[in-house]
Structure formats: C-alpha cells, structure tokens
Amino acid sequence: MALTTKVAPPATAARPRRRGRRPGAATDRAGSASRHRRGITRWIVLTLLVVTMLVTLFPFFMAAINAIKTVGDYTAHGPLALPRSFDLTAIKDFWRNVDYTNKLFNSILISGSVAVLGTAISLLNAYALGIGRIKARKALLVTLLLATTIPQEALIYPLYYLAKAVDLYDTRLVVIIISSVMSSAFGTYLLASVLSTFPPEILEAARIDGAGRWQVLRHVVVPVIRPTLAVLMTLFFIWTWNDFFLPLIMLVSNDNQTASVALGSLQGQYTSSPTSLAAASLLGILPAVVFFLIFQRTLTRGAVAGAVR
Amino acid sequence: MSTAPLSHAARKGYLRYLAPGALGFAVVVLVPFVMNIAISFTAWSGIGTPTFTGLDNYQRLIHDEMFWSAFAHSIWFIVAMAIVPTALALVLAAGLFDYLEPRFGPRVSSALRAGFYLPQVLPVAVAGIVWSWILTPYGALNGVLQKVGIADPPNWLGDTSWAMPSVMLVLVWMQLGYGLVIFMAGMARIDPQFHEAAELDGASWLTRFRHVTVPQMRPEIFVVLLTTTIAALKVFGPVFVLTKGGPGDATNVPSYYSYSNFFGNLQVGYGSAIATALTVVVIALTVVFIKIQSKAEGA
C-alpha cells in the first residue's frame, strides 16, 4: 500500500498497537468492572451480540451438519434439521473424486515454500535497506509499496506469457516464485521498519569483533528478530494458502492444483448433490479453522500489521 | 538515525543483499507491468505478433457500456466491502470493547471477536462454495424460506435483480472481522480515562461512542477504509466463485472483465487496457486518500 507520504499513516496507526494493550489498562478496567456488574441491559446486549455472532457462524454450522447427512436424510428433513445419521459417504466421495490428498499436498508445498522463500527475500532486502541504509532507500520502499497496490490483472497476462515462454507454465515452481516475490514487497516494508530501529550498539560490537556483513546477519540480526520472522512466515503461508487468482491461472492441470482452486472451480459440477457440496465446503473450512486455532494471535496481529498491505 | 553512520564503501557492500529481491521484482512486477501497458496499445489474441493499434483499445473502452457498468458495480462493492463492514465493525468493536469487556471480562469479548473474525481466514474459494450452496435455488436458504411459507423464493445468485445484493451480503459477512480486529486493537490504545471522565459526566454509551471512540479511532478508520476500498476495486475471487460476473453482466467488475477478455474472449490487448485503467484508478485513489489524510493530520 502506498502509505508513503510524510504522514506514513501505517506507522502512526500501527506502532502503538503493536505494543499491545497497555498493562495498566487491564487493571483500570478491572477496577471499574465492579461498578458495571449490575442491571439487565448488559444481559440484553450480550444476548444480542452472541446471536449476531451465531448468525455469522451459521454458514459454518450448515456446512458441518449437512456434510455428514445421507442424501435421503437431507431430502427428507431439509438442510436445517440436525443430522439423524452420521454418514461420511459424501466426504469420502468428494475426497476421492478431486483427489483431495494431492490438492492438500500441493497447497502445503506451495504455501510452505512461499513462507520460506518470501521471508528470505524480505530479510535480505530489509537488511540492505534497514541496516545497510543504502542510498535511495526511501525511493525503493515507496516503489515496493506502490507495487502492492497494482491489481494482479495488470501483471497476469505477461506473467502467463513469460511462464509459457520459459516452460514454467503449469508448474508449482512458477507459483512459488511469483507469490514469494509479491509477498516480499510487504515483508520488506515490515522488516525494514523493524530493522531500522535495531540497537546500533549490538551491530557495532559485532563489527568490532570482526564479524562480516553476512555473519552479522546470520548470528546477530536473525536471532534477535526471529519472532518477527515467524509471524511473517505464518502470514505468507496463510495468504498463499488462500490465494485464488494466481494458481487459478497458472495451474491448469489437475495434478498441480491447490485446494483453494480445486474447491473454487467445483461449482456447477456438484450443485445437483447438496450433501457433496456441503462436504466440499467442510473440507475447505477445516484447514482454515485449524490454522485459525493455532495461529489466532499471529493472524489477528498480522491483520493489524497487514493493514499496510 | 539509530544506526551508526556508515561510510560510502560500507553502504555499497550491502547492495548485493538486494540482488535476489531486485531480480525477482524486475521479473515478476516491473517487466510484466511495462509489458501490460505496451500490450494495451495493440490488438493481440495471445498468439502470434501483436498489431500496434495506438489508442484504439482506450477509445473502445470509453464507449464500452460493459466497462462503465463494471466500474459502476465497483461502487456497490465498495459499499459492501468498505463502507458497511467498517461502520458495523466500529459499532461491534465498541460494543465488545467498551461495553461487554468491563461487564463480562476479556474472555467473553475475545471469544466473540474470534467468532466474527473466522470468515476472514476462510479462503475466498471456500467462502464462495459455502455461500453458493446456501444461495442456490434448491439450497439451504430457500429450503428455510419455503418452510416458513414463502412458496416461490428467488434464485439469489441467478436473478439479475437479486445477484448483486446477494453477493454484497456475502462480502459484508467476509469483511466484518477485518475491521473488528483492527478497531479492537486500536481501542486498547485509547486511554481509559477518556471514557471514565465522560462516564462520570453522565455520558451514555452512545454519546461516548460518538465523542470519544470515533474521533480517537480516526487513524484506524482511515487505514481500514483505504485498504478495503482498494480491495473492493480489485475484487476478483468472490465474483468468480459466486457468479462469474453474471447473470448477464449484473455483477461484472473491472478485474473480472479484464480476466474474461484475456482468457475468455482472447482479446488480450483490450483486457490489458482494462487492467491498465483499473491500475490508474487504484493508484489515483490511493494518492487522493493519502492527501486527504495528510491534510486532516496537518489541521
């Protein structure tokens, strides 16, 4: 995102947040809590918000209960009724028909590689920009941020053409390369701002000890910013997992497709059988929910940091 | 700055660390970007040599009703992805953070937040099939409607007049959690004394929301509106998965329109012109947004 003028809104907006909740705030609130613990209004508000949340989660619930119904159960009692049977046929059929194991493998391979490669590129860029403070640093960061606003459609046809020209079309490798470079624009921006505040004494001490630039990066910088790198890798993994446009265009053959694309291009084929569509939904939802449960804090923090994307 | 000053030679040594990134950026972004603009001045089917046609594609663009309607649809997508979710998220965030949390503790509010955020982590393709399954003529929603006595419920995604509102509903659902998480993080930064002082003065929750929360949250509101508006202009996935721009062109948007020219009509030159026009709009909007923000901050 080109939030790059003197204002630098992401910095002003994101910096205080990254610090998290002020420690004092929790106790202040606890103190006022006793004051609040009466009245019926709060129960009404709570009920209202819980109901709203349940409405939000309703599609997930629908997918889950209908994925395990038999077709007969579905037609007899409709989508809203709780399942009277526990039947995995729809899920098994769907899994076999789209070879979901293979799709999951492709998604993991591509997303995992992008997480590593994208973070590595971001780190090298950020090392030169944030610590090396090379000339034209500002201009380079501005260019990177502007690049993230370019719609993918404005790049996709040349990418498609070039991929064909170098015989990389319909390979997982081309998706890995393109996604890594594209994610590294955001990663570079984030890491460069982290590294520009890296304690100079530490760097100085390492240099006096005779460490070269590469050694400083490996043995001084990386260990210190390891948590940030982990956040970045998680974000890249999930962004790539969820990405739809690039793999849709680059991966045409069944064997190379990702789970996202396989599910997204289902429509129509399965609409005749409501339970298999529910099964497909459920199989798409499950990995996302698993990631969410594991990485919830990283993801929500990432959304805040990613607001600059 | 914080880093010790480096000599010219020392700085130069860091340049090589930029090499992989710079090479990647050139091949993946810069060259394709320039190529796309160049292609937009040609007639090309994707095979053989493009024919230079000057501004023909852009002339066609100006008179193409489909193009303008696609851009008009973008406004609906901005409503559904930026304006409505931001407003709702702000109210919800304040409700969770200022009202529920002091009364029921942080566990309740963060559990609710997690529930609202869940649709955000769903791949767009998955959200798409979940909803198209719910909204299909014989799907879950119409099943419910028929049960409560509506004999002939609409074909939500297949009916020209219902498709856009249905897609918008799905987008609001998807986007709500994004603003919510950012606003709740932002609210943690507001000094609780503001609220306490207002409360002691007898200000109701609504008054505090208007006069404390919203003004304090201005930077967050700005960032959320900017990022979601740009996302709305670029939206592709939900359209592809839910309606493929249809029925007719009822939900067509610029990005989908350029995609269908590239890979459907094989009018690559024209598709490139659409993509270039979209890029110009997105970048112009970003610049305008930031100008407004810097004025607001300067004042």
XYZ file of C-alpha atoms in Angstrom:
608
model
C 0.000 0.000 0.000
C 1.303 3.381 -0.865
C 1.026 4.875 2.539
C 4.218 6.648 1.939
C 3.926 10.407 2.128
C 5.297 12.292 5.109
C 2.283 11.142 7.045
C 3.110 7.462 6.917
C -0.267 6.508 8.375
C 0.608 2.838 8.863
C 3.365 3.834 11.216
C 1.232 6.197 13.248
C -1.649 3.805 13.202
C 0.195 0.577 13.723
C 3.006 1.406 16.072
C 1.049 1.943 19.258
C -0.988 -1.165 18.504
C 1.979 -3.422 18.081
C 2.839 -2.730 21.656
C -0.410 -4.421 22.554
C -2.690 -3.465 25.348
C -1.099 -1.257 27.941
C -0.510 -3.231 31.100
C -2.230 -0.531 33.131
C -5.381 -0.677 31.066
C -6.345 -4.133 32.288
C -6.232 -3.200 35.945
C -8.038 0.098 35.353
C -10.803 -1.811 33.718
C -10.929 -4.456 36.384
C -11.380 -1.654 38.907
C -14.322 -0.203 37.072
C -15.748 -3.659 36.483
C -17.411 -3.934 39.859
C -19.226 -0.704 39.121
C -20.649 -2.251 35.968
C -21.774 -5.577 37.311
C -25.452 -4.858 37.665
C -28.503 -4.192 35.568
C -30.286 -6.238 32.986
C -29.211 -4.169 29.986
C -25.849 -5.864 29.906
C -27.525 -9.253 29.521
C -29.633 -7.945 26.656
C -26.549 -6.561 24.929
C -24.670 -9.804 25.498
C -27.527 -11.861 24.067
C -27.777 -9.559 21.067
C -24.077 -9.823 20.275
C -23.983 -13.578 20.817
C -26.933 -14.027 18.472
C -25.226 -11.834 15.867
C -22.106 -13.954 16.159
C -24.096 -17.161 15.816
C -25.667 -15.760 12.639
C -22.146 -15.062 11.370
C -21.108 -18.615 12.128
C -24.278 -20.114 10.736
C -22.823 -20.960 7.304
C -20.076 -22.978 9.010
C -22.666 -24.816 11.043
C -24.750 -25.529 7.958
C -21.789 -26.965 6.092
C -20.861 -29.131 9.040
C -24.278 -30.656 9.721
C -25.111 -31.280 6.082
C -21.773 -32.784 5.157
C -22.463 -35.739 7.431
C -26.050 -36.392 6.318
C -27.143 -39.007 3.868
C -28.801 -37.685 0.733
C -32.033 -39.287 1.934
C -31.848 -37.540 5.267
C -31.204 -34.227 3.530
C -34.116 -34.523 1.126
C -36.491 -35.768 3.813
C -35.747 -33.226 6.532
C -34.121 -30.305 4.767
C -30.860 -28.523 5.419
C -31.790 -27.063 8.794
C -32.594 -30.297 10.593
C -29.882 -31.861 12.690
C -28.451 -34.978 11.088
C -30.253 -38.191 12.040
C -27.441 -40.234 10.694
C -23.710 -39.985 10.717
C -22.569 -40.691 7.237
C -19.179 -39.902 5.765
C -20.022 -41.048 2.232
C -20.308 -37.529 0.838
C -16.972 -36.520 2.349
C -15.237 -39.704 1.197
C -16.659 -39.442 -2.321
C -15.630 -35.856 -2.641
C -12.163 -36.595 -1.285
C -11.679 -39.377 -3.803
C -13.199 -37.544 -6.763
C -10.998 -34.478 -6.537
C -8.018 -36.392 -5.102
C -8.001 -34.042 -2.140
C -4.848 -35.573 -0.669
C -2.968 -34.399 -3.718
C -4.560 -30.928 -3.569
C -3.653 -30.540 0.092
C -0.119 -31.653 -0.664
C 0.191 -29.047 -3.417
C -1.189 -26.340 -1.152
C 1.197 -27.250 1.643
C 4.166 -27.452 -0.708
C 3.434 -24.125 -2.383
C 2.460 -22.234 0.777
C 5.381 -23.651 2.760
C 7.886 -22.745 0.057
C 6.479 -19.233 -0.266
C 6.666 -18.797 3.510
C 10.361 -19.666 3.497
C 11.424 -18.060 0.229
C 9.305 -14.929 0.663
C 10.647 -14.386 4.170
C 14.232 -14.959 2.984
C 13.903 -12.368 0.205
C 12.238 -9.938 2.608
C 15.031 -10.414 5.122
C 17.825 -9.818 2.602
C 16.073 -6.731 1.217
C 15.350 -5.388 4.661
C 18.922 -6.000 5.789
C 20.233 -3.809 2.993
C 17.539 -1.174 3.474
C 17.114 -1.100 7.235
C 20.657 -1.743 8.434
C 22.746 -1.035 5.364
C 20.693 2.140 4.889
C 21.796 2.205 1.271
C 21.057 5.237 -0.845
C 17.631 5.591 -2.416
C 16.204 3.574 0.478
C 13.092 5.754 0.658
C 12.515 5.602 -3.076
C 12.829 1.825 -3.056
C 10.337 1.444 -0.219
C 7.893 3.749 -1.994
C 8.241 1.698 -5.166
C 7.590 -1.502 -3.250
C 4.501 -0.123 -1.602
C 3.140 1.230 -4.857
C 3.753 -2.174 -6.383
C 1.463 -3.777 -3.822
C -1.436 -1.611 -4.990
C -1.136 -2.774 -8.608
C -4.057 -5.071 -9.391
C -2.932 -8.606 -10.239
C -4.833 -8.356 -13.508
C -2.327 -5.760 -14.697
C 0.501 -8.285 -14.348
C -1.137 -11.600 -15.009
C -1.141 -11.847 -18.778
C 2.556 -11.015 -19.203
C 3.334 -13.407 -16.335
C 1.290 -16.102 -18.021
C 3.031 -15.428 -21.320
C 6.523 -15.352 -19.800
C 5.858 -18.511 -17.805
C 4.911 -20.274 -21.030
C 7.976 -18.886 -22.786
C 10.360 -20.322 -20.189
C 8.430 -23.571 -19.888
C 7.335 -22.961 -16.317
C 3.628 -22.658 -17.048
C 1.538 -25.121 -15.067
C 4.299 -25.829 -12.569
C 4.104 -25.300 -8.845
C 7.517 -23.645 -9.059
C 6.235 -20.651 -11.014
C 3.506 -20.009 -8.457
C 6.092 -20.270 -5.678
C 8.412 -17.758 -7.364
C 5.718 -15.215 -8.199
C 3.993 -15.435 -4.805
C 7.293 -15.183 -2.938
C 8.315 -12.031 -4.761
C 4.878 -10.481 -4.350
C 4.690 -11.248 -0.632
C 8.226 -9.973 -0.131
C 7.109 -6.444 -1.019
C 5.082 -6.344 2.174
C 7.671 -8.327 4.112
C 10.474 -5.990 3.100
C 8.491 -2.996 4.211
C 7.661 -4.541 7.568
C 11.132 -5.901 8.295
C 12.921 -2.768 7.112
C 10.979 -0.725 9.650
C 11.790 -3.274 12.356
C 15.475 -3.357 11.419
C 15.864 0.416 11.167
C 15.387 0.513 14.941
C 17.845 -2.336 15.569
C 20.136 -1.404 18.502
C 23.311 0.019 16.874
C 25.474 -0.969 19.863
C 24.914 -4.636 19.109
C 25.882 -4.178 15.461
C 28.890 -2.108 16.416
C 30.063 -4.707 18.923
C 29.787 -7.469 16.336
C 31.723 -5.416 13.798
C 34.489 -4.722 16.302
C 34.688 -8.449 16.910
C 35.438 -8.730 13.232
C 32.117 -10.129 12.032
C 31.421 -9.550 8.358
C 28.073 -8.436 6.980
C 26.881 -11.977 6.370
C 27.914 -13.119 9.837
C 26.186 -10.151 11.419
C 23.019 -11.063 9.557
C 23.186 -14.748 10.479
C 24.423 -14.624 14.029
C 23.246 -11.255 15.287
C 20.244 -9.986 13.364
C 18.333 -13.208 12.672
C 18.324 -14.493 16.270
C 17.035 -11.164 17.539
C 14.191 -10.787 15.044
C 13.281 -14.481 14.935
C 9.759 -13.850 16.382
C 9.014 -11.298 13.669
C 10.261 -13.711 11.025
C 7.943 -16.377 12.409
C 4.979 -14.015 12.166
C 5.908 -13.184 8.598
C 6.211 -16.846 7.647
C 2.822 -17.622 9.137
C 1.209 -14.757 7.262
C 2.814 -15.726 3.963
C 1.769 -19.336 4.434
C -1.854 -18.448 5.001
C -2.031 -15.753 2.322
C -0.654 -18.209 -0.192
C -2.969 -20.951 1.019
C -5.952 -18.655 0.478
C -4.733 -17.205 -2.810
C -7.028 -17.940 -5.676
C -6.213 -15.826 -8.712
C -2.617 -16.808 -9.435
C -2.982 -20.582 -9.052
C -6.250 -20.432 -10.986
C -4.389 -19.063 -13.972
C -1.064 -20.811 -13.654
C -2.063 -24.314 -12.556
C -4.372 -25.834 -15.114
C -3.637 -29.499 -14.732
C -5.408 -31.430 -12.035
C -2.187 -32.753 -10.551
C -0.796 -29.312 -9.777
C -3.915 -27.578 -8.498
C -4.169 -26.227 -4.983
C -7.037 -26.985 -2.612
C -8.345 -23.439 -2.989
C -8.610 -23.651 -6.766
C -9.989 -27.171 -6.747
C -12.786 -26.047 -4.433
C -13.383 -22.769 -6.222
C -13.880 -24.357 -9.603
C -16.244 -27.028 -8.325
C -19.393 -25.033 -8.646
C -21.926 -26.400 -11.016
C -20.471 -29.884 -11.103
C -21.825 -30.632 -7.677
C -24.835 -28.407 -7.277
C -27.060 -31.380 -8.033
C -25.918 -33.129 -4.887
C -26.329 -30.823 -1.912
C -24.551 -33.082 0.523
C -21.381 -33.311 -1.557
C -21.250 -29.545 -1.874
C -21.575 -29.332 1.895
C -18.811 -31.917 2.191
C -16.578 -29.866 -0.097
C -17.321 -26.772 1.974
C -16.470 -28.574 5.166
C -13.194 -29.875 3.767
C -12.258 -26.361 2.732
C -13.279 -24.911 6.072
C -11.407 -27.398 8.247
C -7.803 -26.420 7.363
C -8.711 -22.747 7.716
C -10.216 -23.351 11.141
C -7.173 -25.364 12.191
C -4.830 -22.557 11.121
C -7.060 -20.101 12.876
C -6.973 -22.009 16.148
C -3.209 -22.471 16.020
C -2.262 -19.014 14.796
C -5.116 -16.891 16.065
C -2.893 -14.318 17.745
C -0.471 -14.131 14.854
C -3.318 -13.782 12.397
C -5.120 -11.012 14.208
C -1.844 -9.201 14.814
C -0.990 -9.832 11.191
C -4.248 -8.228 10.104
C -3.256 -5.157 12.026
C 0.240 -5.066 10.553
C -1.094 -6.190 7.177
C -3.330 -3.153 7.036
C -0.420 -1.561 5.236
C -0.598 -4.196 2.545
C 19.135 7.852 12.885
C 19.641 4.972 15.238
C 22.201 3.091 13.204
C 25.792 4.228 13.331
C 26.692 6.250 10.240
C 28.208 4.066 7.557
C 30.827 5.075 5.080
C 30.018 5.094 1.399
C 32.031 1.920 0.862
C 30.339 0.176 3.769
C 26.927 1.041 2.391
C 27.850 -0.252 -1.015
C 28.655 -3.637 0.464
C 25.014 -4.066 1.381
C 23.853 -3.661 -2.201
C 24.426 -7.300 -3.055
C 21.809 -8.276 -0.467
C 19.256 -6.546 -2.649
C 20.172 -8.628 -5.686
C 17.722 -11.548 -5.281
C 14.857 -9.256 -4.368
C 15.618 -6.793 -7.122
C 15.906 -9.517 -9.735
C 12.632 -11.071 -8.602
C 10.903 -7.718 -8.530
C 12.106 -6.883 -12.045
C 10.939 -10.201 -13.491
C 7.676 -10.564 -11.594
C 6.463 -6.971 -11.303
C 8.372 -4.428 -13.348
C 8.697 -6.199 -16.697
C 5.126 -7.569 -16.684
C 3.793 -4.158 -15.669
C 5.500 -2.444 -18.609
C 4.546 -5.289 -20.949
C 0.917 -4.992 -19.922
C 0.874 -1.289 -20.757
C 2.588 -1.978 -24.073
C 0.087 -4.728 -24.927
C -2.771 -2.335 -24.221
C -1.777 -0.395 -27.356
C -2.111 -3.462 -29.564
C -4.607 -5.927 -30.918
C -3.486 -9.366 -29.865
C -5.099 -12.745 -29.349
C -2.200 -14.044 -27.278
C -0.727 -15.995 -30.185
C 1.456 -14.584 -32.941
C 2.628 -11.000 -33.129
C 0.578 -8.179 -31.607
C -0.511 -5.458 -34.047
C 0.079 -1.920 -32.895
C -3.212 -0.055 -32.863
C -2.364 3.047 -30.870
C -5.151 4.267 -28.643
C -7.853 2.116 -30.259
C -8.400 -0.005 -27.164
C -8.809 3.056 -24.990
C -11.205 4.628 -27.466
C -13.235 1.446 -27.397
C -13.096 1.467 -23.602
C -14.654 4.908 -23.401
C -17.619 3.811 -25.480
C -17.961 0.377 -23.939
C -21.076 0.249 -21.778
C -19.968 -3.020 -20.244
C -16.793 -1.363 -18.991
C -18.676 1.507 -17.384
C -21.222 -0.763 -15.807
C -18.361 -2.850 -14.407
C -16.954 0.272 -12.789
C -20.388 1.266 -11.546
C -20.631 -2.158 -9.919
C -17.344 -1.413 -8.171
C -19.198 1.259 -6.231
C -21.552 -1.398 -4.872
C -18.551 -3.490 -3.971
C -17.039 -0.540 -2.114
C -20.300 -0.233 -0.192
C -20.252 -3.937 0.640
C -16.556 -4.329 1.358
C -15.526 -0.959 2.765
C -18.374 1.226 3.977
C -20.872 -1.167 5.552
C -18.339 -3.520 7.208
C -16.303 -0.606 8.548
C -19.343 1.028 10.103
C -20.640 -2.244 11.524
C -17.206 -3.253 12.756
C -16.788 0.046 14.552
C -20.077 -0.344 16.418
C -19.367 -4.003 17.170
C -15.830 -3.291 18.338
C -17.040 -0.561 20.658
C -19.819 -2.833 21.911
C -17.350 -5.605 22.648
C -14.549 -3.482 23.988
C -16.269 -0.653 25.881
C -19.445 -2.341 26.927
C -19.079 -6.101 27.226
C -15.468 -6.332 28.327
C -15.845 -4.249 31.521
C -19.016 -6.161 32.387
C -18.206 -9.721 31.433
C -14.429 -9.776 31.245
C -11.974 -10.056 28.358
C -12.684 -13.748 27.711
C -16.219 -13.114 26.547
C -15.237 -10.268 24.285
C -12.306 -12.089 22.700
C -14.397 -15.222 22.133
C -16.985 -13.118 20.331
C -14.283 -11.364 18.357
C -12.867 -14.707 17.262
C -16.303 -15.771 16.035
C -16.725 -12.647 13.945
C -13.204 -12.951 12.589
C -13.490 -16.543 11.411
C -14.930 -15.778 7.940
C -11.830 -13.645 7.292
C -9.487 -16.622 7.455
C -11.553 -18.676 5.052
C -10.101 -18.919 1.544
C -12.285 -16.909 -0.784
C -12.977 -20.020 -2.830
C -14.283 -21.850 0.200
C -16.436 -18.939 1.335
C -17.740 -18.918 -2.223
C -18.815 -22.534 -2.301
C -20.311 -22.378 1.166
C -22.464 -19.464 0.121
C -23.325 -20.647 -3.346
C -24.509 -23.842 -1.720
C -26.672 -21.834 0.669
C -27.977 -19.473 -2.008
C -28.599 -21.893 -4.857
C -32.312 -22.218 -5.875
C -32.671 -25.542 -4.051
C -30.213 -24.569 -1.374
C -30.402 -24.117 2.337
C -31.804 -20.599 2.379
C -34.683 -21.343 0.045
C -35.338 -24.544 1.940
C -35.853 -22.458 5.051
C -37.941 -19.850 3.261
C -40.226 -22.492 1.823
C -40.700 -23.955 5.269
C -41.891 -20.635 6.633
C -44.387 -20.349 3.805
C -42.671 -18.397 1.045
C -43.664 -20.592 -1.854
C -41.501 -19.110 -4.562
C -38.258 -17.680 -3.154
C -35.867 -16.026 -5.626
C -32.863 -17.570 -7.290
C -30.493 -15.423 -5.268
C -27.395 -15.612 -7.425
C -29.129 -16.303 -10.722
C -31.641 -13.488 -10.797
C -30.489 -10.197 -12.323
C -32.006 -8.072 -9.601
C -31.016 -10.306 -6.673
C -27.460 -11.262 -7.647
C -25.785 -8.009 -6.610
C -27.458 -7.741 -3.190
C -26.671 -11.414 -2.545
C -23.005 -11.004 -3.447
C -22.892 -7.863 -1.298
C -24.281 -9.754 1.667
C -21.577 -12.395 1.335
C -18.899 -9.710 1.153
C -20.136 -7.933 4.274
C -20.016 -11.296 6.026
C -16.455 -11.876 4.858
C -15.152 -8.405 5.631
C -16.657 -7.690 9.018
C -13.909 -9.377 11.054
C -11.091 -7.402 9.490
C -12.249 -4.019 10.725
C -13.365 -5.504 14.029
C -9.924 -6.862 14.870
C -8.173 -3.663 13.902
C -10.613 -1.443 15.765
C -10.458 -3.558 18.904
C -6.672 -3.414 18.831
C -6.923 0.346 18.370
C -9.352 0.783 21.228
C -6.879 -0.809 23.602
C -4.698 2.201 22.864
C -7.302 4.801 23.932
C -6.640 5.973 27.441
C -9.481 4.594 29.601
C -9.522 7.902 31.445
C -11.293 9.489 28.472
C -14.155 7.083 28.887
C -14.178 7.272 32.649
C -14.273 11.059 32.611
C -17.122 11.014 30.112
C -18.953 8.403 32.159
C -18.634 10.459 35.340
C -20.148 13.355 33.411
C -23.111 11.097 32.820
C -22.448 10.431 29.133
C -24.320 7.435 27.770
C -22.563 4.684 25.826
C -23.814 6.173 22.555
C -22.521 9.633 23.433
C -19.145 8.203 24.390
C -19.081 6.221 21.150
C -19.666 9.373 19.122
C -17.463 11.751 21.044
C -14.656 9.579 22.367
C -14.346 6.357 20.408
C -14.909 7.531 16.835
C -12.617 10.588 16.995
C -9.902 8.549 18.724
C -10.145 5.821 16.127
C -9.644 8.108 13.152
C -6.272 6.654 12.061
C -7.628 3.104 12.189
C -10.795 4.042 10.342
C -8.663 5.637 7.673
C -6.441 2.606 7.197
C -9.368 0.189 7.127
C -11.327 2.302 4.643
C -8.317 2.717 2.391
C -7.304 -0.935 2.316
C -10.829 -2.256 1.905
C -11.723 0.269 -0.788
C -8.695 -0.788 -2.787
C -9.558 -4.437 -2.200
C -13.087 -3.707 -3.430
C -11.806 -2.126 -6.642
C -9.607 -5.158 -7.252
C -12.148 -7.777 -6.208
C -11.997 -10.941 -8.276
C -12.278 -14.137 -6.238
C -15.787 -13.719 -4.816
C -17.156 -12.687 -8.212
C -15.511 -15.614 -9.944
C -16.703 -18.143 -7.422
C -20.221 -16.828 -6.810
C -21.500 -15.517 -10.130
C -18.772 -15.342 -12.790
C -19.901 -11.756 -13.306
C -23.427 -12.837 -14.151
C -26.258 -13.254 -14.628
C -25.681 -11.286 -17.817
C -23.231 -8.751 -16.521
C -25.147 -7.963 -13.332
C -22.125 -8.478 -11.077
C -19.315 -7.900 -13.559
C -16.384 -5.867 -12.224
C -13.298 -4.437 -13.973
C -10.938 -7.162 -12.793
C -13.278 -9.924 -13.901
C -13.934 -8.098 -17.160
C -10.227 -7.923 -17.957
C -9.826 -11.575 -16.959
C -12.595 -12.640 -19.314
C -11.038 -10.620 -22.125
C -7.666 -12.261 -21.510
C -8.737 -15.854 -21.163
C -12.302 -15.954 -22.491
C -12.536 -13.642 -25.499
C -8.803 -13.807 -26.247
C -8.789 -10.038 -26.682
C -5.571 -9.596 -24.792
C -4.945 -6.024 -25.926
C -8.350 -4.924 -24.743
C -8.021 -6.830 -21.470
C -4.702 -5.088 -20.861
C -6.299 -1.706 -21.475
C -8.979 -2.509 -18.868
C -6.327 -3.666 -16.389
C -4.289 -0.522 -17.019
C -7.327 1.691 -16.498
C -8.054 -0.140 -13.246
C -4.458 0.363 -12.104
C -4.696 4.088 -12.786
C -7.912 4.338 -10.785
C -6.486 2.366 -7.851
C -3.284 4.381 -7.682
C -5.100 7.691 -8.113
C -7.492 6.766 -5.343
C -4.623 5.798 -3.050
C -2.927 9.138 -3.654
C -6.145 11.082 -3.060
C -6.847 9.153 0.142
C -3.385 9.884 1.459
C -3.615 13.561 0.527
C -6.873 13.830 2.459
C -5.341 12.079 5.419
C -2.253 14.286 5.475
C -4.485 17.360 5.347
C -6.571 16.046 8.217
C -3.446 15.365 10.240
C -1.927 18.717 9.418
C -5.046 20.567 10.534
